[in-house]
PDB file of C-alpha atoms in Angstrom:
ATOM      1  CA  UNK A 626      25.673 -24.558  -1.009  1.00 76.00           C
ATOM      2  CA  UNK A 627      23.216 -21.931   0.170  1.00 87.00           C
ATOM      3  CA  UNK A 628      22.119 -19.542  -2.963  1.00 91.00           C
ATOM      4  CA  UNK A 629      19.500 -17.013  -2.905  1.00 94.00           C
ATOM      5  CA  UNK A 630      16.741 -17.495  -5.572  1.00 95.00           C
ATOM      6  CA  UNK A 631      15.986 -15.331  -8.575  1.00 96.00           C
ATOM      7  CA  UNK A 632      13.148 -13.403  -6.447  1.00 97.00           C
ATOM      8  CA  UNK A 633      15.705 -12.366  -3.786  1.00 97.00           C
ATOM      9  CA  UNK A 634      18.452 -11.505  -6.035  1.00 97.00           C
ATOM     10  CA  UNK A 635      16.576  -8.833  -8.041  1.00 98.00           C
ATOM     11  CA  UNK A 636      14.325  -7.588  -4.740  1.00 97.00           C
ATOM     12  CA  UNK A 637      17.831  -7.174  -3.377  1.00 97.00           C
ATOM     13  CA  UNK A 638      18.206  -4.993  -6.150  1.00 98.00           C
ATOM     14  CA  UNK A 639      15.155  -3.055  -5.950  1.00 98.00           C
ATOM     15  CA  UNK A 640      16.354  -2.188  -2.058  1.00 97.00           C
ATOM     16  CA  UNK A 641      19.499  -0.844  -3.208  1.00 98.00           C
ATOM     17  CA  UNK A 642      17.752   1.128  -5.825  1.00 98.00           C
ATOM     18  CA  UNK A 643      15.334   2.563  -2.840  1.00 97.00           C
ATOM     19  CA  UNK A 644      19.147   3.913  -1.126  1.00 97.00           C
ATOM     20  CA  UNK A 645      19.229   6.520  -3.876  1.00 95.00           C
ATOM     21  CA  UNK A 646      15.508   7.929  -3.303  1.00 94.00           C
ATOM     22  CA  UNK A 647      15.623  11.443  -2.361  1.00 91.00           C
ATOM     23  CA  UNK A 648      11.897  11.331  -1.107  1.00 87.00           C
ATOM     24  CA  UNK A 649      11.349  12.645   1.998  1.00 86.00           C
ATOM     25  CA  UNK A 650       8.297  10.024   3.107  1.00 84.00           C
ATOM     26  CA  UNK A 651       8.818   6.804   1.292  1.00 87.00           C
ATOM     27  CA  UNK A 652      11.856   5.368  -0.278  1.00 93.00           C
ATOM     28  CA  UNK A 653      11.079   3.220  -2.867  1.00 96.00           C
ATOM     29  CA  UNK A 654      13.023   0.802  -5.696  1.00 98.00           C
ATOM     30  CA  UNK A 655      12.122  -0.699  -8.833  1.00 98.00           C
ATOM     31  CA  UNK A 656      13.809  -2.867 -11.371  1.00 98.00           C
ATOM     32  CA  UNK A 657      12.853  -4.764 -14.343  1.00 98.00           C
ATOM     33  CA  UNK A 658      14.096  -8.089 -15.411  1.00 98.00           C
ATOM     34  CA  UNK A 659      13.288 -10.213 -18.127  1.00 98.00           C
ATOM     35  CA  UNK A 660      14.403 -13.658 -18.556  1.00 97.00           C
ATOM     36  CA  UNK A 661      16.719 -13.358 -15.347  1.00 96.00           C
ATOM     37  CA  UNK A 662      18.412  -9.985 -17.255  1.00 97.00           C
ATOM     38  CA  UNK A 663      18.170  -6.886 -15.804  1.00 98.00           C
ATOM     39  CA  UNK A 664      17.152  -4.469 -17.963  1.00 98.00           C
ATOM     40  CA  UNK A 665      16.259  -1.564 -15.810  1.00 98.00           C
ATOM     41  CA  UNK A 666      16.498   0.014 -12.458  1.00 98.00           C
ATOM     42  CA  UNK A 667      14.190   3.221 -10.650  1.00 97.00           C
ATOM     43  CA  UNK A 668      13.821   4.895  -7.603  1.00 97.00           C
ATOM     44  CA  UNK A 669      11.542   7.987  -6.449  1.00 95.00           C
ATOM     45  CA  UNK A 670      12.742  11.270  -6.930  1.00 92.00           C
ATOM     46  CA  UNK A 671      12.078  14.543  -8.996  1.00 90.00           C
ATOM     47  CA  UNK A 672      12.158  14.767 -12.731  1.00 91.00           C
ATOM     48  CA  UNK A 673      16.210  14.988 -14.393  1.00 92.00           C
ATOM     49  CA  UNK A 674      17.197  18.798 -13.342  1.00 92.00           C
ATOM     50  CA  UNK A 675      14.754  20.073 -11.248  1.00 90.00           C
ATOM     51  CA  UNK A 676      15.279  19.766  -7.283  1.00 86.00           C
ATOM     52  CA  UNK A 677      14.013  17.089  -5.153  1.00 86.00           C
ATOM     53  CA  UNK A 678      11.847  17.140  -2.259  1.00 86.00           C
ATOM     54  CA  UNK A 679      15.652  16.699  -0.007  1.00 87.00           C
ATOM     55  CA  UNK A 680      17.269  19.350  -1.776  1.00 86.00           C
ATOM     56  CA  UNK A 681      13.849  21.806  -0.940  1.00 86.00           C
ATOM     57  CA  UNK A 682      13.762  20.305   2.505  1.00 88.00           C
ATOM     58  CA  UNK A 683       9.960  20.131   1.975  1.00 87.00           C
ATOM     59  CA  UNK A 684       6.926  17.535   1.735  1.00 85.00           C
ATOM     60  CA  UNK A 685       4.421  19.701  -0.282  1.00 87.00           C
ATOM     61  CA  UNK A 686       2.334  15.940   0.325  1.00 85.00           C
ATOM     62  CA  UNK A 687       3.358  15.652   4.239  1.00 87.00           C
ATOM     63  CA  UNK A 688       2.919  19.755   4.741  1.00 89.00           C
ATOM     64  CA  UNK A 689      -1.056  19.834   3.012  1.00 90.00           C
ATOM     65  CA  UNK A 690      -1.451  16.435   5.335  1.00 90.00           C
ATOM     66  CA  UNK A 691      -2.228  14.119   2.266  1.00 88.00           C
ATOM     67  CA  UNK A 692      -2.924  10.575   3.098  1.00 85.00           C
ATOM     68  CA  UNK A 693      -0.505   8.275   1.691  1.00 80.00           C
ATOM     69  CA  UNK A 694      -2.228   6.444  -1.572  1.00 76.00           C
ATOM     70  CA  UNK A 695      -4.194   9.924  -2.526  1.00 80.00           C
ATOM     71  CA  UNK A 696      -3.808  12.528  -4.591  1.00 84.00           C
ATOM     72  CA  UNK A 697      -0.421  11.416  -6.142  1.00 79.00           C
ATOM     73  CA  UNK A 698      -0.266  14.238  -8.541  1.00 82.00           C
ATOM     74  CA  UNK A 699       0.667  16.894  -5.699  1.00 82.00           C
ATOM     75  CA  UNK A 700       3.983  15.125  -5.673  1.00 84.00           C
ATOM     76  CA  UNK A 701       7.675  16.334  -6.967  1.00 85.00           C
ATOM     77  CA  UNK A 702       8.903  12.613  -7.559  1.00 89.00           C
ATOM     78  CA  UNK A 703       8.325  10.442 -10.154  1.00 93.00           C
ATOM     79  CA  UNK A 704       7.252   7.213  -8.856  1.00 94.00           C
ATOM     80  CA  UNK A 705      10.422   4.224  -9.007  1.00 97.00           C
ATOM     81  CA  UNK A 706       8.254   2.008 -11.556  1.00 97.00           C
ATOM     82  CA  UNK A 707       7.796   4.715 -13.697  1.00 96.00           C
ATOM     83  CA  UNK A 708      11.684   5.806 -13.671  1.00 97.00           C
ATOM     84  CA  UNK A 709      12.375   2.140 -14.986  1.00 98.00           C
ATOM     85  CA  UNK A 710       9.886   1.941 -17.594  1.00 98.00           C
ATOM     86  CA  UNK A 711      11.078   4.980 -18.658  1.00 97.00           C
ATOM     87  CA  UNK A 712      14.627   3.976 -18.631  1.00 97.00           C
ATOM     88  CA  UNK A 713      13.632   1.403 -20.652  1.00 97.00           C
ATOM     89  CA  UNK A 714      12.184   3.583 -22.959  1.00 96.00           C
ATOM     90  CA  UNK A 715      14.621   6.096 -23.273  1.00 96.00           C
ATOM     91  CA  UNK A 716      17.380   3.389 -23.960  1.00 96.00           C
ATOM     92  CA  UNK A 717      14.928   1.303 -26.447  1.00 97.00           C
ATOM     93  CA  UNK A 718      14.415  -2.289 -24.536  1.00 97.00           C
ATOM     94  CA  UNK A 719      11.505  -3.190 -24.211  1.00 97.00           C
ATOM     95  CA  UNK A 720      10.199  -4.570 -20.783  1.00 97.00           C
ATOM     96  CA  UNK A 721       6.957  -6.318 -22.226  1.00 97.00           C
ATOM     97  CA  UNK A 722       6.655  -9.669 -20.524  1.00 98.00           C
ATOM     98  CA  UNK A 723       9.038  -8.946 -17.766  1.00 98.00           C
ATOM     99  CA  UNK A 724       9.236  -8.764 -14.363  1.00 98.00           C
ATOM    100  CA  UNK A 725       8.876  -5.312 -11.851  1.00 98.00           C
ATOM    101  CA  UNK A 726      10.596  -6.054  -8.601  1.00 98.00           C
ATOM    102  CA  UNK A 727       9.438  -3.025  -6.404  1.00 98.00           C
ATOM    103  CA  UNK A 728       9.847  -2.240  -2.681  1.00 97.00           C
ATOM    104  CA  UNK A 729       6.356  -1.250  -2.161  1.00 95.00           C
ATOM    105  CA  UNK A 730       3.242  -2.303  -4.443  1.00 94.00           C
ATOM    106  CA  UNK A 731       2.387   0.153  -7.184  1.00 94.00           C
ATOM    107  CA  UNK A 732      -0.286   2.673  -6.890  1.00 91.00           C
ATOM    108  CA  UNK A 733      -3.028   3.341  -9.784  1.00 92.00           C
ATOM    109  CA  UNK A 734      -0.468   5.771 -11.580  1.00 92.00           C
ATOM    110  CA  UNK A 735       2.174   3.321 -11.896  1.00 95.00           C
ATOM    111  CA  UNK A 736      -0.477   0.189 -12.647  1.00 96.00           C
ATOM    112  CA  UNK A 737      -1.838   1.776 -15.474  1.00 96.00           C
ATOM    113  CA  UNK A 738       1.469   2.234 -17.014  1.00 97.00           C
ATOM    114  CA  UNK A 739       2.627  -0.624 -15.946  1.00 98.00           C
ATOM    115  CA  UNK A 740      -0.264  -2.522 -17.616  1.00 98.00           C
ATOM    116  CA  UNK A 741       0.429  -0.419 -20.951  1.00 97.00           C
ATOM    117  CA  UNK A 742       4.370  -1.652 -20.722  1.00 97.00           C
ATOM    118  CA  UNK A 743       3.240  -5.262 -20.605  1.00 97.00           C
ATOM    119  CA  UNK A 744       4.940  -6.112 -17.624  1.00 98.00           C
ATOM    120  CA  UNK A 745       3.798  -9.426 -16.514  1.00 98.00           C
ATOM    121  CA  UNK A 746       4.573  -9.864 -12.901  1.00 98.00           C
ATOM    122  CA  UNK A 747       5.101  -7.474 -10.476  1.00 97.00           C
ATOM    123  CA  UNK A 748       6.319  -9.194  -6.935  1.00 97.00           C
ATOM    124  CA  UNK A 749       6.351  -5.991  -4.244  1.00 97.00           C
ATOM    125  CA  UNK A 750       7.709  -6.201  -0.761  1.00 96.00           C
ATOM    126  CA  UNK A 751       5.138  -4.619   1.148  1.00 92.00           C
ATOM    127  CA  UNK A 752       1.840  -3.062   0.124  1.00 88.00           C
ATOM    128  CA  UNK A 753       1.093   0.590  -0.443  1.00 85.00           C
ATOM    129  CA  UNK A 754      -2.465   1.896   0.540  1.00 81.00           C
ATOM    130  CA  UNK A 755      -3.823   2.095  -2.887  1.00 82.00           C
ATOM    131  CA  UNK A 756      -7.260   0.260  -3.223  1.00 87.00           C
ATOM    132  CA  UNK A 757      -8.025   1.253  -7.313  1.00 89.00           C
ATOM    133  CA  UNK A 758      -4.219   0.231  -7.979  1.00 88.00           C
ATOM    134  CA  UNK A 759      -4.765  -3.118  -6.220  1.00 90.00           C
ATOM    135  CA  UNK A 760      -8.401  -3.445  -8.158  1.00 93.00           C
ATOM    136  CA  UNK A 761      -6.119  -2.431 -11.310  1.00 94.00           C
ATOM    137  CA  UNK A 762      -3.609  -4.503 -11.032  1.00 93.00           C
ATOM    138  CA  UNK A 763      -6.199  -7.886 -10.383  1.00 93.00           C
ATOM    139  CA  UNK A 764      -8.333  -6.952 -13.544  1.00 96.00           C
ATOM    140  CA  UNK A 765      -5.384  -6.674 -15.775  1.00 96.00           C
ATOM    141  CA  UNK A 766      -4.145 -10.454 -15.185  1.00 95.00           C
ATOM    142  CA  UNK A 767      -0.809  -9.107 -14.240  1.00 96.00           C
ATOM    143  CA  UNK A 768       0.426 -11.621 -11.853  1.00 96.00           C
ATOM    144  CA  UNK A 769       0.781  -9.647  -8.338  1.00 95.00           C
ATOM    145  CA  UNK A 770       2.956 -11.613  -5.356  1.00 95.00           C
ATOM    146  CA  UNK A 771       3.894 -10.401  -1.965  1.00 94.00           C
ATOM    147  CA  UNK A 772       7.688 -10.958  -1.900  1.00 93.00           C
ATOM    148  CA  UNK A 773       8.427 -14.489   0.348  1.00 86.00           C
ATOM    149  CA  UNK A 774      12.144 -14.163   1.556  1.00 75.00           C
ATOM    150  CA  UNK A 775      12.749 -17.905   1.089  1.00 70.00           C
ATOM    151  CA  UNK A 776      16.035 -19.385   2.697  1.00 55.00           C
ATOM    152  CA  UNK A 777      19.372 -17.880   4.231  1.00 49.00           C
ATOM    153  CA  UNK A 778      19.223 -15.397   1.397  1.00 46.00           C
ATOM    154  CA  UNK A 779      20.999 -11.786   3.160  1.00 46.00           C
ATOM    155  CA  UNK A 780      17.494  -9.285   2.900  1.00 48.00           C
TER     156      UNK A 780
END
């Protein structure tokens, strides 16, 4: 019997999480698991209430020409790791010593709070261009993998 491992399973997640982004550049998904649980999931989009980037029909990053992995405070969205720690948060679990699956590494905003959650291990499918996130994420003995599709598993 063919079964997809643990890393699969909750990066499968994470991609289904990236299907509700409502950025208009990069989707991305997050969740966090601990012990094989999930406890929370994210995706990009503007804060509760206000209107995302799909609903203005607007880039304010892709109209002033910003380079992806710069200036990630002239942004609507809240980044997908940052939605899941704070859903974590909000409903009182903590995440320290779990897992972030994410669909694209984290940049420095996300790495320093991910660092302050005490997330352990972050496994990304792809990288994002974000050099002092990368340097961030090495210094803080977080362990970092490149997602390995292993198997017949369906990603």
């Amino acid at each position: 019997m063919d079964r997809i491992s643990w890393d699969e399973y909750f990066m499968s997640m994470a991609e289904l999480a990236s299907k509700r982004s409502t950025c208009l550049r990069r989707q991305v998904g997050a969740v966090i698991v601990k012990d094989n649980q999930l406890l929370a999931t994210g995706y990009n989009g503007a804060p509760k209430g206000l209107d995302n980037c799909c609903d203005l029909n607007e880039c304010l990053r892709q109209r002033l020409g910003i380079p992806s992995g710069e200036r990630h405070e002239l942004c609507r969205a809240v980044h997908a790791e940052n939605n899941a720690i704070i859903q974590c948060a909000v409903n009182g679990v903590s995440c320290k010593g779990g897992t972030l699956y994410v669909t694209a590494s984290p940049c420095t905003m996300c790495t320093k709070q991910i660092i302050n959650a005490g997330i352990a291990r972050v496994v990304a499918k792809e990288y994002y261009p974000d050099e002092m996130g990368k340097k961030m994420m090495e210094e803080s003995g977080i362990i970092f993998e490149i997602f390995e599709k292993k198997g017949n598993g369906a990603l």
